[in-house]
Amino acid sequence: DDAMADEPTRPAKTKKQRAADEARAKAARWTGEFCAPEWLVDVPADLDGKGSTTGGGWYVLPRPEGRRCLLIAARGATLARMPHGEVLEKGACAFLPCGAPGDSRDVNTTILECVYYEPRNTYYAVDVMSWGGYSLYDCTAEFRFYWLRTKLEETKLECSESDFAVETCPYFEADAAGIDAAHAGPLPYLRDGLLFYDKRGHYARGLAPLVALFKDDACTRRFNVGRDGAVLAVLVCGDGTAATADGATVRVVADATPPLAPGELARFVVGPGASGALEARFDQRCSPKRAAADSASKITFFLRHQTAPLSIDHVKA
């Protein structure tokens, strides 16, 4: 009892601090449900699948500009939930299994990874993880993409009633013609980069080495650089260092005031210091709605862009 009496009393958290803790917990819960693509730093040798006898090769998909979300149909309702956990929209969708009031007794779930494109009020489905309780997490991208396209076409023909407009993203073989179509062909939405999927890859929550993101000035309006061309990255803070999502560390040479706490996420300007080694300078604290750091491949991609950017012609070669 005396030992307990000697322990310092922790000050009660303010309402603002409690709200921030709740936002962090919700963001951590839902961010972990999304696939986080690596960045295309090295072009895979089997990108176009030539010579493969085992279903090798990759697909390329023009990613829509907009808000990433999971479209979840369960117990007779459908909702779109964003990575930080907040609900973007809620309603009914009769052509998604489990997503309309008549399905309220169904305990199964349908989950699509989508991008909400506001100018057309449309959810563009990028991937599928579950369909009416049938799990596709351990299925190949080749099968998932086929399933998503065919099943959505079938169910929309049977019943089109929905509070949600849902369309599939086009995807192409990652050969020269397919990459050209994804990079510059006509689309009903603005692009925000190209996603490359290894056909044999399963759906991976968190960092996904078999999904790669490519961007250049021609296929996105959102480049991750500061006004002066500096590379910006969200990192998790340590003791004098900051780390990427996959554990690569960078020395912090300019911290925040007050100093960042270990484990806190913040945005840094990353670049080589006088010795040539990478250094991180504090830029701004992150919202509690941000739950994950950036990957090392993202930093590498944008550092390379400063001197020898990966061109779309190089990707096609």
Short mmCIF file of C-alpha atoms in Angstrom, two decimals:
data_model
loop_
_atom_site.label_atom_id
_atom_site.label_comp_id
_atom_site.label_asym_id
_atom_site.label_seq_id
_atom_site.Cartn_x
_atom_site.Cartn_y
_atom_site.Cartn_z
CA ASP A 1 0.00 0.00 0.00
CA ASP A 2 2.87 2.38 0.86
CA ALA A 3 4.51 1.62 -2.51
CA MET A 4 1.27 2.45 -4.27
CA ALA A 5 0.98 5.68 -2.32
CA ASP A 6 4.48 6.70 -3.46
CA GLU A 7 3.59 6.33 -7.17
CA PRO A 8 3.13 9.69 -8.92
CA THR A 9 -0.44 10.47 -9.92
CA ARG A 10 -0.94 10.91 -13.62
CA PRO A 11 -2.88 14.00 -14.52
CA ALA A 12 -6.31 13.28 -15.97
CA LYS A 13 -6.47 13.63 -19.74
CA THR A 14 -8.38 16.51 -21.19
CA LYS A 15 -11.39 16.00 -23.42
CA LYS A 16 -9.23 16.95 -26.42
CA GLN A 17 -6.56 14.38 -25.48
CA ARG A 18 -9.16 11.64 -25.03
CA ALA A 19 -10.67 12.46 -28.43
CA ALA A 20 -7.20 12.31 -30.03
CA ASP A 21 -6.53 8.90 -28.40
CA GLU A 22 -9.84 7.57 -29.69
CA ALA A 23 -9.09 8.89 -33.20
CA ARG A 24 -5.65 7.21 -33.16
CA ALA A 25 -7.12 3.88 -32.04
CA LYS A 26 -9.81 3.99 -34.73
CA ALA A 27 -7.27 4.93 -37.41
CA ALA A 28 -4.91 2.14 -36.35
CA ARG A 29 -7.80 -0.35 -36.49
CA TRP A 30 -8.92 0.56 -40.02
CA THR A 31 -5.67 1.58 -41.71
CA GLY A 32 -4.46 -1.94 -41.07
CA GLU A 33 -7.26 -3.33 -43.24
CA PHE A 34 -5.96 -1.63 -46.39
CA CYS A 35 -3.25 -2.73 -48.79
CA ALA A 36 -0.36 -0.24 -48.75
CA PRO A 37 1.50 -0.48 -52.09
CA GLU A 38 5.26 -0.22 -52.26
CA TRP A 39 6.61 2.31 -54.76
CA LEU A 40 7.98 1.21 -58.11
CA VAL A 41 11.71 1.67 -57.53
CA ASP A 42 12.93 -1.28 -59.61
CA VAL A 43 10.96 -2.57 -62.60
CA PRO A 44 10.21 -6.30 -62.16
CA ALA A 45 11.88 -8.48 -64.80
CA ASP A 46 8.61 -10.33 -65.41
CA LEU A 47 6.40 -7.22 -65.60
CA ASP A 48 4.94 -8.12 -69.00
CA GLY A 49 4.83 -11.87 -68.24
CA LYS A 50 6.61 -12.87 -71.43
CA GLY A 51 7.80 -16.47 -71.38
CA SER A 52 5.83 -17.33 -68.22
CA THR A 53 4.12 -20.72 -68.09
CA THR A 54 2.81 -20.28 -64.54
CA GLY A 55 0.49 -17.28 -64.87
CA GLY A 56 3.33 -14.82 -64.30
CA GLY A 57 3.32 -11.16 -65.17
CA TRP A 58 1.58 -8.10 -63.78
CA TYR A 59 -1.53 -6.03 -64.34
CA VAL A 60 -1.50 -2.23 -64.48
CA LEU A 61 -4.47 -0.25 -63.18
CA PRO A 62 -4.93 3.55 -63.44
CA ARG A 63 -5.76 4.59 -59.87
CA PRO A 64 -8.57 7.16 -59.58
CA GLU A 65 -7.97 10.43 -57.79
CA GLY A 66 -10.14 10.56 -54.69
CA ARG A 67 -10.72 9.11 -51.24
CA ARG A 68 -9.67 5.54 -50.55
CA CYS A 69 -12.29 3.56 -48.69
CA LEU A 70 -13.61 0.10 -47.97
CA LEU A 71 -17.13 -0.45 -49.26
CA ILE A 72 -18.56 -2.87 -46.70
CA ALA A 73 -21.93 -4.60 -47.14
CA ALA A 74 -23.12 -6.45 -44.04
CA ARG A 75 -26.37 -7.19 -42.17
CA GLY A 76 -28.56 -5.37 -44.66
CA ALA A 77 -26.61 -2.11 -44.91
CA THR A 78 -23.68 -0.75 -46.91
CA LEU A 79 -21.14 1.80 -45.75
CA ALA A 80 -17.94 3.35 -47.05
CA ARG A 81 -15.23 3.53 -44.39
CA MET A 82 -12.03 5.52 -44.87
CA PRO A 83 -8.55 4.53 -43.59
CA HIS A 84 -8.87 6.74 -40.51
CA GLY A 85 -12.05 4.86 -39.60
CA GLU A 86 -14.67 7.51 -40.27
CA VAL A 87 -17.71 6.63 -42.37
CA LEU A 88 -17.90 8.51 -45.66
CA GLU A 89 -21.42 7.35 -46.56
CA LYS A 90 -24.00 4.84 -45.36
CA GLY A 91 -27.01 3.40 -47.19
CA ALA A 92 -28.21 0.32 -49.05
CA CYS A 93 -26.83 -1.45 -52.11
CA ALA A 94 -28.95 -4.31 -53.43
CA PHE A 95 -26.38 -5.52 -55.98
CA LEU A 96 -23.76 -6.15 -53.30
CA PRO A 97 -24.45 -9.36 -51.36
CA CYS A 98 -25.51 -8.58 -47.75
CA GLY A 99 -25.88 -4.86 -48.53
CA ALA A 100 -29.65 -4.21 -48.62
CA PRO A 101 -32.41 -4.34 -45.97
CA GLY A 102 -33.58 -7.75 -47.22
CA ASP A 103 -30.18 -9.18 -46.18
CA SER A 104 -30.43 -8.09 -42.53
CA ARG A 105 -30.35 -11.69 -41.25
CA ASP A 106 -27.33 -12.58 -43.36
CA VAL A 107 -24.21 -12.79 -41.19
CA ASN A 108 -21.82 -12.70 -44.17
CA THR A 109 -19.94 -9.69 -45.53
CA THR A 110 -18.89 -8.19 -48.85
CA ILE A 111 -15.78 -5.95 -48.83
CA LEU A 112 -14.45 -3.98 -51.79
CA GLU A 113 -11.44 -1.67 -51.80
CA CYS A 114 -12.58 1.46 -53.63
CA VAL A 115 -11.72 5.04 -54.44
CA TYR A 116 -14.56 7.54 -54.15
CA TYR A 117 -14.40 9.96 -57.09
CA GLU A 118 -16.45 12.96 -56.07
CA PRO A 119 -16.96 14.66 -59.49
CA ARG A 120 -18.99 11.63 -60.65
CA ASN A 121 -20.24 10.60 -57.19
CA THR A 122 -18.93 7.14 -57.99
CA TYR A 123 -17.05 4.44 -56.08
CA TYR A 124 -14.46 2.86 -58.35
CA ALA A 125 -13.68 -0.66 -57.13
CA VAL A 126 -9.96 -1.42 -57.22
CA ASP A 127 -10.00 -4.83 -55.51
CA VAL A 128 -12.24 -7.30 -53.68
CA MET A 129 -11.49 -9.07 -50.39
CA SER A 130 -14.81 -10.76 -49.61
CA TRP A 131 -17.98 -11.44 -51.59
CA GLY A 132 -21.07 -12.57 -49.71
CA GLY A 133 -18.92 -14.28 -47.10
CA TYR A 134 -16.57 -15.91 -49.63
CA SER A 135 -13.08 -14.76 -48.64
CA LEU A 136 -10.74 -13.75 -51.44
CA TYR A 137 -7.79 -12.57 -49.32
CA ASP A 138 -5.82 -15.71 -50.20
CA CYS A 139 -6.76 -15.67 -53.89
CA THR A 140 -4.42 -14.37 -56.57
CA ALA A 141 -4.88 -10.89 -58.03
CA GLU A 142 -5.67 -12.54 -61.37
CA PHE A 143 -8.62 -14.39 -59.82
CA ARG A 144 -9.78 -11.46 -57.65
CA PHE A 145 -9.88 -9.05 -60.59
CA TYR A 146 -11.82 -11.56 -62.72
CA TRP A 147 -14.25 -12.27 -59.86
CA LEU A 148 -14.85 -8.58 -59.13
CA ARG A 149 -15.58 -7.68 -62.74
CA THR A 150 -17.83 -10.65 -63.55
CA LYS A 151 -19.75 -10.78 -60.25
CA LEU A 152 -20.44 -7.05 -60.21
CA GLU A 153 -21.68 -7.19 -63.81
CA GLU A 154 -23.97 -10.14 -62.96
CA THR A 155 -25.51 -8.68 -59.82
CA LYS A 156 -26.05 -5.23 -61.35
CA LEU A 157 -28.00 -6.85 -64.18
CA GLU A 158 -30.20 -8.65 -61.65
CA CYS A 159 -30.82 -5.61 -59.45
CA SER A 160 -29.61 -2.05 -59.94
CA GLU A 161 -31.19 -0.48 -56.81
CA SER A 162 -28.51 1.24 -54.77
CA ASP A 163 -27.63 4.38 -52.85
CA PHE A 164 -24.11 3.88 -54.24
CA ALA A 165 -22.81 4.16 -57.80
CA VAL A 166 -20.14 1.45 -58.08
CA GLU A 167 -17.96 0.76 -61.13
CA THR A 168 -14.84 -1.35 -61.59
CA CYS A 169 -11.51 0.26 -62.50
CA PRO A 170 -10.17 -0.83 -65.88
CA TYR A 171 -6.98 -2.86 -65.76
CA PHE A 172 -4.56 -3.98 -68.44
CA GLU A 173 -1.75 -6.40 -69.08
CA ALA A 174 1.48 -4.65 -68.04
CA ASP A 175 3.00 -4.78 -71.50
CA ALA A 176 3.85 -1.68 -73.53
CA ALA A 177 0.33 -1.34 -74.99
CA GLY A 178 -1.36 -1.88 -71.63
CA ILE A 179 0.91 0.58 -69.82
CA ASP A 180 0.24 3.21 -72.51
CA ALA A 181 -3.52 2.70 -72.14
CA ALA A 182 -3.34 2.98 -68.34
CA HIS A 183 -0.99 5.98 -68.45
CA ALA A 184 -2.61 8.09 -71.15
CA GLY A 185 -5.79 6.43 -72.46
CA PRO A 186 -9.28 7.93 -72.01
CA LEU A 187 -10.88 7.38 -68.59
CA PRO A 188 -14.03 8.58 -66.79
CA TYR A 189 -11.90 9.91 -63.91
CA LEU A 190 -8.64 11.74 -63.20
CA ARG A 191 -5.65 9.48 -62.55
CA ASP A 192 -3.62 9.47 -59.38
CA GLY A 193 -0.78 7.23 -60.50
CA LEU A 194 -0.59 3.67 -61.80
CA LEU A 195 -0.90 0.55 -59.65
CA PHE A 196 0.98 -2.58 -60.74
CA TYR A 197 -0.26 -5.94 -59.39
CA ASP A 198 1.65 -9.20 -59.56
CA LYS A 199 -0.99 -11.59 -60.91
CA ARG A 200 0.06 -14.26 -58.41
CA GLY A 201 -0.07 -11.99 -55.36
CA HIS A 202 -2.63 -12.39 -52.58
CA TYR A 203 -4.36 -9.42 -50.95
CA ALA A 204 -1.95 -8.13 -48.31
CA ARG A 205 -3.01 -5.93 -45.43
CA GLY A 206 -0.30 -3.35 -44.72
CA LEU A 207 2.78 -3.05 -46.90
CA ALA A 208 2.37 -5.11 -50.06
CA PRO A 209 5.58 -5.87 -52.02
CA LEU A 210 3.55 -7.44 -54.86
CA VAL A 211 1.66 -4.20 -55.51
CA ALA A 212 3.64 -1.19 -56.73
CA LEU A 213 2.67 2.44 -57.26
CA PHE A 214 4.14 4.63 -60.01
CA LYS A 215 3.65 8.35 -60.49
CA ASP A 216 4.90 10.99 -62.87
CA ASP A 217 3.72 14.47 -63.80
CA ALA A 218 1.57 13.07 -66.63
CA CYS A 219 -0.54 10.70 -64.51
CA THR A 220 -1.12 12.59 -61.28
CA ARG A 221 -1.74 16.06 -59.93
CA ARG A 222 -0.45 15.00 -56.52
CA PHE A 223 3.28 14.66 -56.25
CA ASN A 224 4.73 14.13 -52.79
CA VAL A 225 7.24 16.99 -52.82
CA GLY A 226 7.43 20.37 -51.12
CA ARG A 227 7.40 23.70 -52.92
CA ASP A 228 11.17 23.64 -53.33
CA GLY A 229 11.21 20.02 -54.54
CA ALA A 230 12.03 18.62 -51.10
CA VAL A 231 10.99 15.04 -50.32
CA LEU A 232 8.26 14.83 -47.67
CA ALA A 233 7.68 11.65 -45.67
CA VAL A 234 5.65 10.64 -42.63
CA LEU A 235 7.88 8.76 -40.19
CA VAL A 236 7.51 7.30 -36.71
CA CYS A 237 9.73 8.99 -34.15
CA GLY A 238 12.37 7.26 -32.05
CA ASP A 239 15.25 8.46 -29.86
CA GLY A 240 17.07 10.85 -32.20
CA THR A 241 15.89 8.90 -35.23
CA ALA A 242 12.75 8.42 -37.26
CA ALA A 243 11.67 5.22 -39.00
CA THR A 244 9.67 4.19 -42.05
CA ALA A 245 6.81 1.68 -41.90
CA ASP A 246 9.24 -1.08 -42.86
CA GLY A 247 11.84 -0.16 -40.25
CA ALA A 248 14.45 1.88 -42.15
CA THR A 249 15.80 4.60 -39.86
CA VAL A 250 16.92 8.16 -40.57
CA ARG A 251 18.77 10.50 -38.21
CA VAL A 252 16.68 13.46 -37.07
CA VAL A 253 18.72 16.68 -37.23
CA ALA A 254 15.92 19.16 -36.51
CA ASP A 255 13.20 18.19 -34.04
CA ALA A 256 9.91 19.83 -33.14
CA THR A 257 9.30 22.16 -30.22
CA PRO A 258 8.21 20.66 -27.88
CA PRO A 259 10.13 17.52 -28.92
CA LEU A 260 8.30 14.65 -30.57
CA ALA A 261 7.51 11.68 -28.34
CA PRO A 262 8.78 8.19 -29.23
CA GLY A 263 6.17 6.46 -31.34
CA GLU A 264 4.61 9.71 -32.54
CA LEU A 265 4.03 10.20 -36.26
CA ALA A 266 5.24 13.38 -37.93
CA ARG A 267 6.04 14.66 -41.38
CA PHE A 268 9.70 15.29 -42.16
CA VAL A 269 11.74 16.72 -45.00
CA VAL A 270 14.14 13.92 -45.94
CA GLY A 271 17.36 14.31 -47.90
CA PRO A 272 21.12 13.71 -47.84
CA GLY A 273 23.13 15.65 -45.30
CA ALA A 274 26.73 16.92 -45.54
CA SER A 275 28.06 13.38 -45.05
CA GLY A 276 25.82 12.00 -47.79
CA ALA A 277 23.71 10.01 -45.32
CA LEU A 278 19.97 10.69 -45.22
CA GLU A 279 18.72 13.12 -42.60
CA ALA A 280 15.23 14.12 -41.49
CA ARG A 281 14.11 17.63 -40.55
CA PHE A 282 10.81 18.10 -38.77
CA ASP A 283 8.09 19.69 -40.90
CA GLN A 284 4.79 19.23 -39.04
CA ARG A 285 2.99 16.96 -36.61
CA CYS A 286 0.46 14.49 -37.98
CA SER A 287 -3.23 14.43 -37.30
CA PRO A 288 -4.29 11.66 -34.90
CA LYS A 289 -6.23 10.29 -37.89
CA ARG A 290 -2.93 9.28 -39.50
CA ALA A 291 -1.97 5.79 -38.33
CA ALA A 292 0.95 4.60 -40.49
CA ALA A 293 4.35 5.88 -41.59
CA ASP A 294 5.46 5.95 -45.22
CA SER A 295 7.63 3.20 -46.68
CA ALA A 296 11.33 3.37 -47.49
CA SER A 297 10.47 2.76 -51.16
CA LYS A 298 8.44 5.99 -51.23
CA ILE A 299 11.44 8.01 -50.03
CA THR A 300 13.72 6.25 -52.53
CA PHE A 301 11.28 6.88 -55.39
CA PHE A 302 11.08 10.63 -54.74
CA LEU A 303 14.78 11.08 -54.01
CA ARG A 304 15.53 9.40 -57.32
CA HIS A 305 12.99 11.67 -59.01
CA GLN A 306 15.17 14.67 -58.10
CA THR A 307 18.12 13.49 -60.19
CA ALA A 308 17.19 10.50 -62.39
CA PRO A 309 13.43 9.96 -62.39
CA LEU A 310 11.99 6.64 -63.44
CA SER A 311 10.23 7.38 -66.72
CA ILE A 312 7.21 5.58 -68.16
CA ASP A 313 9.39 4.61 -71.16
CA HIS A 314 11.81 2.90 -68.79
CA VAL A 315 8.92 1.04 -67.17
CA LYS A 316 7.78 -0.18 -70.60
CA ALA A 317 11.24 -1.16 -71.80
#
